[in-house]
Amino acid sequence: MDGIGSNEGYRALTVTRCSPHIGAEIGNIDLTRPLSELELAELKRAFTENLVLFFRDQKIGHDDHVRLAEYFGPVGSHVGKKTHSGHSDDPRVRRFHFDENSFDGISGNAWHTDQSCAPVPPLGSILYMHTIPPNGGGDTIFVSMYAAYEALSDRMKTYLEGLTALHDGVLIFGDGTPRAEHPVVIRHPESGRKSLYVNGSAVRWLNGLPKGEGIGIARFLIEHCRSPEFFYRFRWEPHSIAFWDNRCCHHYAINDYYPAVRSGFRVQIEGHVPPAAP
Ligand code: SIN
């Protein structure tokens, strides 16, 4: 594969778990150069096991950012029509810049998984922040959809089998954005684990049920997916990176730093149609 470095002088990565259910910080890695086969194998295992990976002190450029993404799949593009994030000078990379002009909001300031309204939602997203608010703020919360699924009763798990939900992108990104139906419970293609796939920003009911019941169960699941028991709150530093798996986690960007500057770039990785479980 392009962008693979030599194994010579290889030092094992460190993988430090952040919470019982989600997140690990990766050390002994330099993302400004190609990874070796051994490093990549460890990184892929850590991603599957931990759902979100964090990196510190990585002064990456767009090519480094894209190289990391392409180890996991082709780079994708945002399907939303109206977004708070914008274009950068590189079509592969989106700019996430917020400052005193961002009084109308910031990207990701609601519980969600990225663009589940697309028929083929992104596998993952890699956010690099070079500038963060000087007095703190702008943390991102990540929550495990495996943990959310596993905490349901066996009765509820059985009830949800075979159900689908409409993910309506128009609710988030305006007219012209796609809508797509996906299974409520999906099986992660790499871990084999079951994950709840109900994006609170895009789903209003579950299909194939009486209206009140479909709305009520969707509301219950969305609320359940926000439980602090399943989440980890990440504090950014300048030149931190968060790389999350959209198939098994939700996230929420906290908008508590206005009018300070929080600025960086994001690349998203193309995924596959979410496979129903079992
Ligand atoms: C996003 O939802 O992709 C943005 C996350 C963040 O800015 O922390």
Short mmCIF file of C-alpha atoms and ligand atoms in Angstrom, two decimals:
data_model
loop_
_atom_site.label_atom_id
_atom_site.label_comp_id
_atom_site.label_asym_id
_atom_site.label_seq_id
_atom_site.Cartn_x
_atom_site.Cartn_y
_atom_site.Cartn_z
CA MET A 1 0.00 0.00 0.00
CA ASP A 2 1.21 3.55 -0.68
CA GLY A 3 2.39 5.48 2.33
CA ILE A 4 3.76 2.50 4.26
CA GLY A 5 7.10 3.08 5.98
CA SER A 6 9.82 0.65 6.98
CA ASN A 7 9.59 -1.53 10.12
CA GLU A 8 13.23 -0.79 10.88
CA GLY A 9 13.75 0.71 14.35
CA TYR A 10 10.15 -0.14 15.19
CA ARG A 11 8.93 0.83 18.68
CA ALA A 12 5.57 -0.48 19.87
CA LEU A 13 2.79 2.09 20.08
CA THR A 14 1.37 2.76 23.52
CA VAL A 15 -2.39 2.44 23.91
CA THR A 16 -3.73 4.05 27.08
CA ARG A 17 -7.43 3.50 27.66
CA CYS A 18 -9.42 6.57 28.67
CA SER A 19 -12.55 4.99 30.13
CA PRO A 20 -14.14 1.55 30.54
CA HIS A 21 -16.17 1.77 27.34
CA ILE A 22 -14.59 4.16 24.90
CA GLY A 23 -11.42 5.98 23.90
CA ALA A 24 -7.67 5.38 23.99
CA GLU A 25 -4.72 7.71 23.70
CA ILE A 26 -2.00 6.51 21.32
CA GLY A 27 1.62 7.29 22.11
CA ASN A 28 4.99 6.51 20.49
CA ILE A 29 3.68 7.52 17.10
CA ASP A 30 4.59 10.24 14.62
CA LEU A 31 1.81 11.00 12.15
CA THR A 32 3.97 13.34 10.07
CA ARG A 33 5.59 10.32 8.41
CA PRO A 34 4.28 7.08 6.90
CA LEU A 35 3.50 4.33 9.42
CA SER A 36 5.19 0.97 9.18
CA GLU A 37 3.18 -2.20 8.64
CA LEU A 38 3.64 -3.13 12.28
CA GLU A 39 2.47 0.28 13.53
CA LEU A 40 -0.51 0.21 11.22
CA ALA A 41 -1.57 -3.25 12.36
CA GLU A 42 -1.44 -2.07 16.00
CA LEU A 43 -3.29 1.12 15.17
CA LYS A 44 -6.07 -0.77 13.39
CA ARG A 45 -6.44 -3.13 16.32
CA ALA A 46 -6.58 -0.21 18.75
CA PHE A 47 -9.24 1.51 16.61
CA THR A 48 -11.44 -1.59 16.54
CA GLU A 49 -11.05 -2.13 20.29
CA ASN A 50 -11.40 1.46 21.49
CA LEU A 51 -13.82 3.18 19.04
CA VAL A 52 -12.04 6.56 19.28
CA LEU A 53 -8.30 7.18 19.21
CA PHE A 54 -6.63 10.33 20.49
CA PHE A 55 -3.20 11.64 19.56
CA ARG A 56 -1.28 14.54 21.13
CA ASP A 57 1.36 16.92 19.78
CA GLN A 58 1.00 15.95 16.12
CA LYS A 59 1.71 18.95 13.89
CA ILE A 60 0.25 17.40 10.77
CA GLY A 61 -0.34 18.94 7.35
CA HIS A 62 -3.15 18.04 4.95
CA ASP A 63 -1.11 15.28 3.29
CA ASP A 64 -0.35 13.65 6.66
CA HIS A 65 -4.02 13.92 7.60
CA VAL A 66 -5.16 12.29 4.35
CA ARG A 67 -2.48 9.58 4.59
CA LEU A 68 -3.79 8.56 8.02
CA ALA A 69 -7.36 8.45 6.68
CA GLU A 70 -6.41 6.41 3.62
CA TYR A 71 -4.95 3.65 5.76
CA PHE A 72 -8.60 2.98 6.67
CA GLY A 73 -10.38 3.72 3.38
CA PRO A 74 -10.86 6.30 0.64
CA VAL A 75 -11.43 9.90 1.69
CA GLY A 76 -15.10 10.89 1.42
CA SER A 77 -16.95 14.18 1.19
CA HIS A 78 -19.65 15.81 3.32
CA VAL A 79 -23.21 15.23 2.05
CA GLY A 80 -24.79 18.18 3.91
CA LYS A 81 -26.03 21.22 1.97
CA LYS A 82 -25.78 23.81 4.77
CA THR A 83 -22.96 23.22 7.25
CA HIS A 84 -21.07 25.19 9.89
CA SER A 85 -17.80 23.66 8.74
CA GLY A 86 -16.46 24.82 5.38
CA HIS A 87 -14.08 24.16 2.54
CA SER A 88 -10.33 24.45 3.00
CA ASP A 89 -7.68 25.07 0.35
CA ASP A 90 -7.62 21.28 -0.16
CA PRO A 91 -10.80 19.56 -1.46
CA ARG A 92 -10.04 16.45 0.63
CA VAL A 93 -10.06 18.40 3.89
CA ARG A 94 -12.80 20.45 5.61
CA ARG A 95 -12.05 23.47 7.74
CA PHE A 96 -13.50 23.56 11.27
CA HIS A 97 -12.94 27.15 12.35
CA PHE A 98 -15.06 28.96 14.94
CA ASP A 99 -14.52 32.39 16.47
CA GLU A 100 -16.30 35.63 17.45
CA ASN A 101 -18.32 35.42 14.22
CA SER A 102 -19.75 32.01 15.08
CA PHE A 103 -22.80 33.36 16.95
CA ASP A 104 -25.07 31.15 14.84
CA GLY A 105 -23.45 27.94 16.12
CA ILE A 106 -20.65 25.48 15.53
CA SER A 107 -20.37 22.09 13.89
CA GLY A 108 -21.36 19.02 15.84
CA ASN A 109 -23.09 20.80 18.75
CA ALA A 110 -25.72 18.04 19.15
CA TRP A 111 -25.51 14.31 19.79
CA HIS A 112 -24.92 12.60 16.49
CA THR A 113 -22.95 10.23 14.33
CA ASP A 114 -21.65 11.81 11.15
CA GLN A 115 -24.00 11.97 8.15
CA SER A 116 -26.03 8.86 8.88
CA CYS A 117 -28.50 10.45 6.42
CA ALA A 118 -26.25 9.24 3.60
CA PRO A 119 -27.08 5.84 2.07
CA VAL A 120 -23.43 4.99 2.79
CA PRO A 121 -22.38 6.98 5.88
CA PRO A 122 -18.71 7.68 6.62
CA LEU A 123 -16.82 4.92 8.39
CA GLY A 124 -14.91 7.41 10.50
CA SER A 125 -13.78 11.00 10.85
CA ILE A 126 -10.41 12.43 11.82
CA LEU A 127 -10.43 15.86 13.44
CA TYR A 128 -7.18 17.78 13.95
CA MET A 129 -7.23 20.92 16.10
CA HIS A 130 -4.28 23.28 15.88
CA THR A 131 -5.86 26.08 17.93
CA ILE A 132 -8.03 25.68 20.99
CA PRO A 133 -9.67 28.24 23.30
CA PRO A 134 -7.04 29.70 25.70
CA ASN A 135 -9.21 29.31 28.81
CA GLY A 136 -10.48 25.81 28.17
CA GLY A 137 -13.79 24.77 26.63
CA GLY A 138 -14.59 23.17 23.30
CA ASP A 139 -14.27 19.61 24.62
CA THR A 140 -15.87 16.79 22.63
CA ILE A 141 -17.87 13.98 24.24
CA PHE A 142 -17.78 10.52 22.68
CA VAL A 143 -20.26 7.82 23.62
CA SER A 144 -20.15 4.08 22.91
CA MET A 145 -23.09 2.65 21.00
CA TYR A 146 -21.90 -0.87 21.89
CA ALA A 147 -22.28 -0.01 25.58
CA ALA A 148 -25.67 1.58 24.89
CA TYR A 149 -26.87 -1.57 23.08
CA GLU A 150 -25.46 -3.96 25.66
CA ALA A 151 -27.19 -2.11 28.53
CA LEU A 152 -30.65 -2.74 27.02
CA SER A 153 -32.77 -5.57 28.41
CA ASP A 154 -32.90 -8.83 26.45
CA ARG A 155 -36.59 -8.09 25.82
CA MET A 156 -35.73 -4.76 24.22
CA LYS A 157 -32.91 -6.29 22.17
CA THR A 158 -35.34 -8.86 20.77
CA TYR A 159 -37.97 -6.17 20.09
CA LEU A 160 -35.48 -4.07 18.07
CA GLU A 161 -34.40 -6.95 15.82
CA GLY A 162 -35.20 -6.22 12.18
CA LEU A 163 -36.42 -2.65 12.81
CA THR A 164 -35.21 0.28 10.70
CA ALA A 165 -35.31 4.06 11.03
CA LEU A 166 -35.28 6.94 8.59
CA HIS A 167 -32.24 9.24 9.06
CA ASP A 168 -33.35 12.61 7.74
CA GLY A 169 -30.44 14.85 6.75
CA VAL A 170 -32.76 17.74 5.92
CA LEU A 171 -33.38 18.20 9.68
CA ILE A 172 -29.68 18.95 10.19
CA PHE A 173 -28.27 20.23 6.92
CA GLY A 174 -31.31 21.63 5.07
CA ASP A 175 -33.08 20.98 1.77
CA GLY A 176 -31.25 18.91 -0.80
CA THR A 177 -29.47 16.78 1.85
CA PRO A 178 -30.15 13.02 1.54
CA ARG A 179 -32.37 10.82 3.71
CA ALA A 180 -31.64 7.15 4.22
CA GLU A 181 -33.13 4.16 6.05
CA HIS A 182 -30.79 2.08 8.20
CA PRO A 183 -31.19 -0.83 10.65
CA VAL A 184 -31.69 0.23 14.28
CA VAL A 185 -29.09 -2.33 15.38
CA ILE A 186 -26.08 -2.93 13.16
CA ARG A 187 -23.22 -5.37 13.38
CA HIS A 188 -19.79 -3.79 13.22
CA PRO A 189 -17.91 -5.42 10.32
CA GLU A 190 -14.56 -5.57 12.13
CA SER A 191 -15.42 -6.20 15.79
CA GLY A 192 -18.53 -8.30 15.08
CA ARG A 193 -20.24 -6.47 18.00
CA LYS A 194 -23.78 -5.12 17.87
CA SER A 195 -24.18 -1.36 17.96
CA LEU A 196 -27.26 0.87 18.31
CA TYR A 197 -27.57 3.01 15.21
CA VAL A 198 -30.13 5.69 16.05
CA ASN A 199 -28.77 9.16 15.35
CA GLY A 200 -30.59 11.55 17.70
CA SER A 201 -30.14 14.47 15.30
CA ALA A 202 -31.70 12.72 12.32
CA VAL A 203 -34.17 10.09 13.59
CA ARG A 204 -37.69 10.97 14.76
CA TRP A 205 -39.38 7.52 14.77
CA LEU A 206 -38.79 3.84 14.07
CA ASN A 207 -40.39 2.37 10.95
CA GLY A 208 -43.05 -0.34 10.82
CA LEU A 209 -44.62 0.43 14.20
CA PRO A 210 -47.81 2.32 15.17
CA LYS A 211 -46.91 6.04 15.02
CA GLY A 212 -46.95 6.78 18.77
CA GLU A 213 -45.01 3.63 19.57
CA GLY A 214 -42.40 4.29 16.86
CA ILE A 215 -41.88 7.84 18.12
CA GLY A 216 -41.85 6.78 21.78
CA ILE A 217 -39.29 3.99 21.35
CA ALA A 218 -37.07 6.24 19.21
CA ARG A 219 -37.17 8.91 21.95
CA PHE A 220 -36.31 6.35 24.61
CA LEU A 221 -33.34 5.03 22.59
CA ILE A 222 -32.02 8.51 21.81
CA GLU A 223 -32.17 9.47 25.49
CA HIS A 224 -30.57 6.15 26.49
CA CYS A 225 -27.66 6.78 24.08
CA ARG A 226 -26.77 9.97 25.98
CA SER A 227 -26.09 8.26 29.31
CA PRO A 228 -22.90 9.50 31.00
CA GLU A 229 -22.13 5.87 31.89
CA PHE A 230 -21.24 5.19 28.25
CA PHE A 231 -19.17 8.27 27.49
CA TYR A 232 -15.76 9.92 27.63
CA ARG A 233 -15.14 13.67 27.50
CA PHE A 234 -12.02 14.60 25.55
CA ARG A 235 -10.09 17.75 26.39
CA TRP A 236 -8.26 19.12 23.38
CA GLU A 237 -4.78 20.63 23.39
CA PRO A 238 -3.20 22.41 20.42
CA HIS A 239 -2.27 19.79 17.79
CA SER A 240 -4.45 17.03 19.22
CA ILE A 241 -6.28 14.62 16.92
CA ALA A 242 -9.44 12.60 17.55
CA PHE A 243 -10.23 9.74 15.18
CA TRP A 244 -13.66 8.20 15.75
CA ASP A 245 -15.62 5.30 14.35
CA ASN A 246 -19.03 6.54 13.21
CA ARG A 247 -20.45 3.00 13.22
CA CYS A 248 -20.22 2.51 16.96
CA CYS A 249 -20.01 5.91 18.61
CA HIS A 250 -21.82 9.20 18.81
CA HIS A 251 -20.22 12.51 19.66
CA TYR A 252 -21.10 16.02 20.82
CA ALA A 253 -18.98 19.14 20.37
CA ILE A 254 -19.49 21.43 23.38
CA ASN A 255 -20.18 25.04 22.42
CA ASP A 256 -19.02 26.83 25.57
CA TYR A 257 -16.08 28.91 24.26
CA TYR A 258 -17.65 31.69 22.18
CA PRO A 259 -16.10 34.16 21.20
CA ALA A 260 -12.72 32.38 21.54
CA VAL A 261 -11.08 30.68 18.59
CA ARG A 262 -11.18 26.91 18.05
CA SER A 263 -9.73 25.91 14.73
CA GLY A 264 -8.67 22.83 12.81
CA PHE A 265 -9.38 20.47 9.95
CA ARG A 266 -11.36 17.26 9.42
CA VAL A 267 -11.12 14.41 6.94
CA GLN A 268 -13.82 11.75 6.63
CA ILE A 269 -13.38 8.19 5.46
CA GLU A 270 -15.86 6.48 3.18
CA GLY A 271 -17.77 3.60 4.71
CA HIS A 272 -20.11 0.78 3.69
CA VAL A 273 -23.85 0.28 3.94
CA PRO A 274 -24.46 -0.37 7.68
CA PRO A 275 -25.07 -4.15 7.99
CA ALA A 276 -28.13 -5.20 10.00
CA ALA A 277 -27.58 -7.42 13.04
CA PRO A 278 -27.68 -10.39 13.51
C1 SIN B 1 -17.96 17.06 14.54
O1 SIN B 1 -19.07 16.76 14.90
O2 SIN B 1 -17.41 16.49 13.63
C2 SIN B 1 -17.20 18.14 15.27
C3 SIN B 1 -16.61 17.62 16.51
C4 SIN B 1 -15.83 18.69 17.21
O3 SIN B 1 -15.69 19.80 16.69
O4 SIN B 1 -15.34 18.42 18.29
#
